Short mmCIF file of C-alpha atoms in Angstrom, two decimals:
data_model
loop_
_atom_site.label_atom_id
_atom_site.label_comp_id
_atom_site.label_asym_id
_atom_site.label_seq_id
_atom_site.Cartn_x
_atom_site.Cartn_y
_atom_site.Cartn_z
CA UNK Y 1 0.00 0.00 0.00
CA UNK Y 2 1.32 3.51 -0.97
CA UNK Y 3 2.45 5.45 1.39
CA UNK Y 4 1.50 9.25 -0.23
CA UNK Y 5 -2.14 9.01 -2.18
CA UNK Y 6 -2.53 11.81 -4.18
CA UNK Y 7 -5.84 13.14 -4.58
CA UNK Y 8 -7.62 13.92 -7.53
CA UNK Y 9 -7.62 17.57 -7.92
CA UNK Y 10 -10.68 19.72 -5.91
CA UNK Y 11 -13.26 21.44 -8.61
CA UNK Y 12 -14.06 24.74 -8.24
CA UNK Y 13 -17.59 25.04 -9.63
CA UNK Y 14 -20.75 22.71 -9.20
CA UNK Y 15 -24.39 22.83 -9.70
CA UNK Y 16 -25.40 24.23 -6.66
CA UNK Y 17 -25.11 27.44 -5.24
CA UNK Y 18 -23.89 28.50 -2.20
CA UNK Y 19 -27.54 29.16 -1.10
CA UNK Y 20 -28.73 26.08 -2.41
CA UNK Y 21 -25.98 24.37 -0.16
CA UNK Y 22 -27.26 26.55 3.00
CA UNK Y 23 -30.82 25.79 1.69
CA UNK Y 24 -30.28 22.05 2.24
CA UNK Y 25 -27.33 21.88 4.73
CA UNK Y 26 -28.45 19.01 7.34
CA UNK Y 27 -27.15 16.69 10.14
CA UNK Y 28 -27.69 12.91 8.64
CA UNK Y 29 -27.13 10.09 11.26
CA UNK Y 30 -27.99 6.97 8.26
CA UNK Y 31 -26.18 6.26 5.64
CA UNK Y 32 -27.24 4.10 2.52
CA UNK Y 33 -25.25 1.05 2.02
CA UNK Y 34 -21.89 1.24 -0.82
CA UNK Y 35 -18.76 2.94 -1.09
CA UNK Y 36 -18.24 6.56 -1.91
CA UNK Y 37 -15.25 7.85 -4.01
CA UNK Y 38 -11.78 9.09 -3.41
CA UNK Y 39 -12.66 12.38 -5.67
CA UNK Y 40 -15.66 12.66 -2.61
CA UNK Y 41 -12.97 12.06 0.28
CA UNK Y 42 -10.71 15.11 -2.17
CA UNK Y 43 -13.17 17.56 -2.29
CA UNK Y 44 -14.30 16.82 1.59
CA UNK Y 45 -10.40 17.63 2.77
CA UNK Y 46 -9.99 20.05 0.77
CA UNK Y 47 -13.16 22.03 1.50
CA UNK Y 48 -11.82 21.58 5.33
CA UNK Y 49 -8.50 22.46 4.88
CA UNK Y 50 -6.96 22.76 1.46
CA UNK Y 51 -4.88 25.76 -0.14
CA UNK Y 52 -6.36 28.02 -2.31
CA UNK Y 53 -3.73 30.59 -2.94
CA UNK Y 54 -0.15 29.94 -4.27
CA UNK Y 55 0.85 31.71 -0.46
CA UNK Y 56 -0.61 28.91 1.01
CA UNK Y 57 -4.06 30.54 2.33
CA UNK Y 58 -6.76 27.85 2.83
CA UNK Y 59 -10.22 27.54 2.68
CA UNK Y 60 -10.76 28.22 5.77
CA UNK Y 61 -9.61 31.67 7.78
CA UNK Y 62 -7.13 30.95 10.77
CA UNK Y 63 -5.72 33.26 13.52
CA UNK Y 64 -2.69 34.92 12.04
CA UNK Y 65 -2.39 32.51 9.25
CA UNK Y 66 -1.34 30.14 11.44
CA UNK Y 67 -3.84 26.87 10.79
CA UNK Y 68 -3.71 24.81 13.89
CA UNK Y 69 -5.85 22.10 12.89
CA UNK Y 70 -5.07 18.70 11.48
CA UNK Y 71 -7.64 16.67 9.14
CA UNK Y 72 -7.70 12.57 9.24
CA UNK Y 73 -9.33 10.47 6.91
CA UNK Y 74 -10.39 7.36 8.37
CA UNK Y 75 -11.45 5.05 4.95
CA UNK Y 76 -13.62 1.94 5.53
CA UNK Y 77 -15.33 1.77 1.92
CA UNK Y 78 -13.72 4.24 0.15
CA UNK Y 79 -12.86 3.47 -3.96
CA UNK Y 80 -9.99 3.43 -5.25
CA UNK Y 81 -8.32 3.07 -1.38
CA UNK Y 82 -7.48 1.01 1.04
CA UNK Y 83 -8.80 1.08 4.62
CA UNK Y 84 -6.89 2.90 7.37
CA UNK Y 85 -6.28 6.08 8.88
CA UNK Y 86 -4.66 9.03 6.82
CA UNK Y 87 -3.28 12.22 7.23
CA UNK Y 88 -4.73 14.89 4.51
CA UNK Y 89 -1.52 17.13 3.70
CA UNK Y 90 -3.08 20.10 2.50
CA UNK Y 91 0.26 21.90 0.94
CA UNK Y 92 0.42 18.70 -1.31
CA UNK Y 93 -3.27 17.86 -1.21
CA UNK Y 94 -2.08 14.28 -0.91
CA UNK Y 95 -3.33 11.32 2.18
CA UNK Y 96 -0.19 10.15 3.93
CA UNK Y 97 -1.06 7.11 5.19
CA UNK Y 98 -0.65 6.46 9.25
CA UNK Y 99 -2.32 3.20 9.99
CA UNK Y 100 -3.72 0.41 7.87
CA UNK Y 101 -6.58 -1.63 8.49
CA UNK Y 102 -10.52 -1.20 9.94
CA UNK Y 103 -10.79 1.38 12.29
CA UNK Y 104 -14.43 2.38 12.48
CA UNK Y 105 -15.58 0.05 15.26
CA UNK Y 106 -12.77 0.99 17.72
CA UNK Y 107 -13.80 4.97 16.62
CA UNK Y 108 -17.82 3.82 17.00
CA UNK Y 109 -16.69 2.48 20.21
CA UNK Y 110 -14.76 5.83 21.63
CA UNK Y 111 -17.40 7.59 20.74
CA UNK Y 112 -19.98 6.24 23.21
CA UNK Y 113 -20.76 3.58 20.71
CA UNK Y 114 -22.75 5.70 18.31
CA UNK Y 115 -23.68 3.81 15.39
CA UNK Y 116 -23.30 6.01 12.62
CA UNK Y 117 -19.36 6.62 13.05
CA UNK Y 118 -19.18 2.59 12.33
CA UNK Y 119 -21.98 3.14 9.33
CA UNK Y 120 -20.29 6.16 7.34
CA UNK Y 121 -18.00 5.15 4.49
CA UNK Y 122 -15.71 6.89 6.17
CA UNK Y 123 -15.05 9.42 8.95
CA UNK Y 124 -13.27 12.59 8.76
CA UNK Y 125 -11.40 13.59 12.01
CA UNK Y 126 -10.42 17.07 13.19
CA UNK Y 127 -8.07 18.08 16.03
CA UNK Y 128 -5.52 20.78 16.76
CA UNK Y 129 -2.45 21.62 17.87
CA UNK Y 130 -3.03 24.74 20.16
CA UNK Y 131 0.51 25.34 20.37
CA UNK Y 132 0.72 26.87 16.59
CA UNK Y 133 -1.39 29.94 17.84
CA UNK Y 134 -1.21 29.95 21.47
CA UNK Y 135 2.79 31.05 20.69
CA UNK Y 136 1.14 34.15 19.50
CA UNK Y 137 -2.31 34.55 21.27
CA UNK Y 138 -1.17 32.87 24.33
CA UNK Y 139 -4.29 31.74 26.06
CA UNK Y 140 -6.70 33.24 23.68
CA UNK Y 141 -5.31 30.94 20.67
CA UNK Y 142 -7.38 28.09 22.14
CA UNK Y 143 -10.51 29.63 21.29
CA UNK Y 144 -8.94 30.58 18.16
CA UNK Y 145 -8.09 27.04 17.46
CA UNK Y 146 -11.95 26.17 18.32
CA UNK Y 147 -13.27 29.06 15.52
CA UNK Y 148 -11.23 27.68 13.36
CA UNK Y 149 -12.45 24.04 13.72
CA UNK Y 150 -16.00 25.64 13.48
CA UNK Y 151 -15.64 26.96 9.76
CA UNK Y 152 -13.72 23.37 8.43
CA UNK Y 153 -16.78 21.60 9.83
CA UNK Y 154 -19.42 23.91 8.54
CA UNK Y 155 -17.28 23.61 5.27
CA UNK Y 156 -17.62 20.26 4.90
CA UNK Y 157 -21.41 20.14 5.48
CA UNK Y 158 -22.17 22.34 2.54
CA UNK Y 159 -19.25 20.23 0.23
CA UNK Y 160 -21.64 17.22 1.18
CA UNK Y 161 -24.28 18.99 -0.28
CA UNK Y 162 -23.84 18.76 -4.07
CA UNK Y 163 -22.13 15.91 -3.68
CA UNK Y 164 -24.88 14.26 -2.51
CA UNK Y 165 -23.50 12.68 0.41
CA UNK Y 166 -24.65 13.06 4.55
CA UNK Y 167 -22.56 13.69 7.30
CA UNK Y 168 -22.84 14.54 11.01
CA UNK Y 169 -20.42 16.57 13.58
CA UNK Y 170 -19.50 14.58 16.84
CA UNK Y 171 -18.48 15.78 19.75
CA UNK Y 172 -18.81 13.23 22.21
CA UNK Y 173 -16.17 10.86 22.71
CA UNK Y 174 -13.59 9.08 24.86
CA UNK Y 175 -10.47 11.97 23.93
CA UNK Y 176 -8.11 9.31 25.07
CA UNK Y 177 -9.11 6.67 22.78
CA UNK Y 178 -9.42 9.11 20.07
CA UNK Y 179 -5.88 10.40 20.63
CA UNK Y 180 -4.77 6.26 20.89
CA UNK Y 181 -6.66 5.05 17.92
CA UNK Y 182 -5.56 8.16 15.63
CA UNK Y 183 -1.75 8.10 16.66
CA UNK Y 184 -1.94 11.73 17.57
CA UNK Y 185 1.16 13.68 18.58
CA UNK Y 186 1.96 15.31 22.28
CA UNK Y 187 0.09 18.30 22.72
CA UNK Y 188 -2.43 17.47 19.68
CA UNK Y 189 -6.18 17.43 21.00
CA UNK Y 190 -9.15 15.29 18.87
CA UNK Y 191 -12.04 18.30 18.43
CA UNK Y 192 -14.38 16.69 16.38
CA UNK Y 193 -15.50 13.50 14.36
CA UNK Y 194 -17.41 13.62 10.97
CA UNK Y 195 -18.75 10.52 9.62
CA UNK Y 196 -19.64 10.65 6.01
CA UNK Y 197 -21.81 8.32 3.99
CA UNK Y 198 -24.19 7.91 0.80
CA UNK Y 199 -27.40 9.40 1.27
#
């Protein structure tokens, strides 16, 4: 199994406006049966974290620039990859992989066993690093950190949108495990879980 997967490059344009997205926006908890795609998984990422500007600006705004948040993919029926935990790299917009094999029970589990983390094609994991803005906004960069988290998510509920898929935001969940199952780094906190499915 490859170690990099590079994505298939993010589109800019779809059929549905940004109303139309707002319009329908919605928290779905069941997911139809059957993989999704990795240019799904792309254009999830990216909406949460990718670059949109040769300087390295993403789309979403940060304190200072600085981007304190880290995106996971966790694939379970994903085409065209194989299951495990990745790392999106958003300079590259490329999956690094960190862990192979099925991971969505042990996340279903750590998150008070709710069934629709183990049901989503896959999940989409969000955590930070406060220290990234904290070295700059001291205390204040935590709640920085936590805006910041805020637009990703809402980002990838209107992506979902046109391309027709349902997701949910999770907040409750076993940070412990989370950190454990993910192979997070010292000082990097889990903030939220997105599960993502057909709809």
């Amino acid at each position: 199994m490859a170690a990099i997967i590079k994505l298939p490059e993010p589109v800019a344009r779809s059929d549905i406006s940004i109303e139309e997205a707002l319009w329908n926006r919605r928290s779905v908890r069941e997911y139809r049966n059957g993989p999704i795609t990795l240019a799904q998984i792309s254009q999830l990422v990216w909406a949460a974290q990718g670059t949109t500007h040769g300087s390295g600006f993403r789309t979403t705004p940060a304190a200072g620039a600085l981007y304190s948040l880290e995106v996971y993919g966790v694939m379970g029926d994903v085409k065209g990859i194989d299951r495990g935990i990745y790392r999106y790299r958003p300079e590259t917009h490329e999956l690094e992989l960190k862990s192979s094999a099925e991971w969505r029970g042990e996340l279903c589990a750590a998150c008070l066993h709710q069934p629709y983390v183990r049901d989503g094609a896959a999940v989409v994991v969000i955590s930070a690093v406060y220290r990234r803005v904290t070295g700059k906004y001291h205390e204040r960069g935590i709640r920085y950190a936590h805006m910041e988290a805020g637009h990703a998510v809402q980002n990838i509920y209107l992506q979902a949108v046109p391309l027709q898929l349902g997701t949910v935001v999770i907040g409750a969940f076993n940070d412990d495990e989370i950190k454990r199952i993910m192979g997070m780094e010292p000082g990097e906190e889990p903030l939220c879980l997105m599960p993502v499915g057909n709809i």
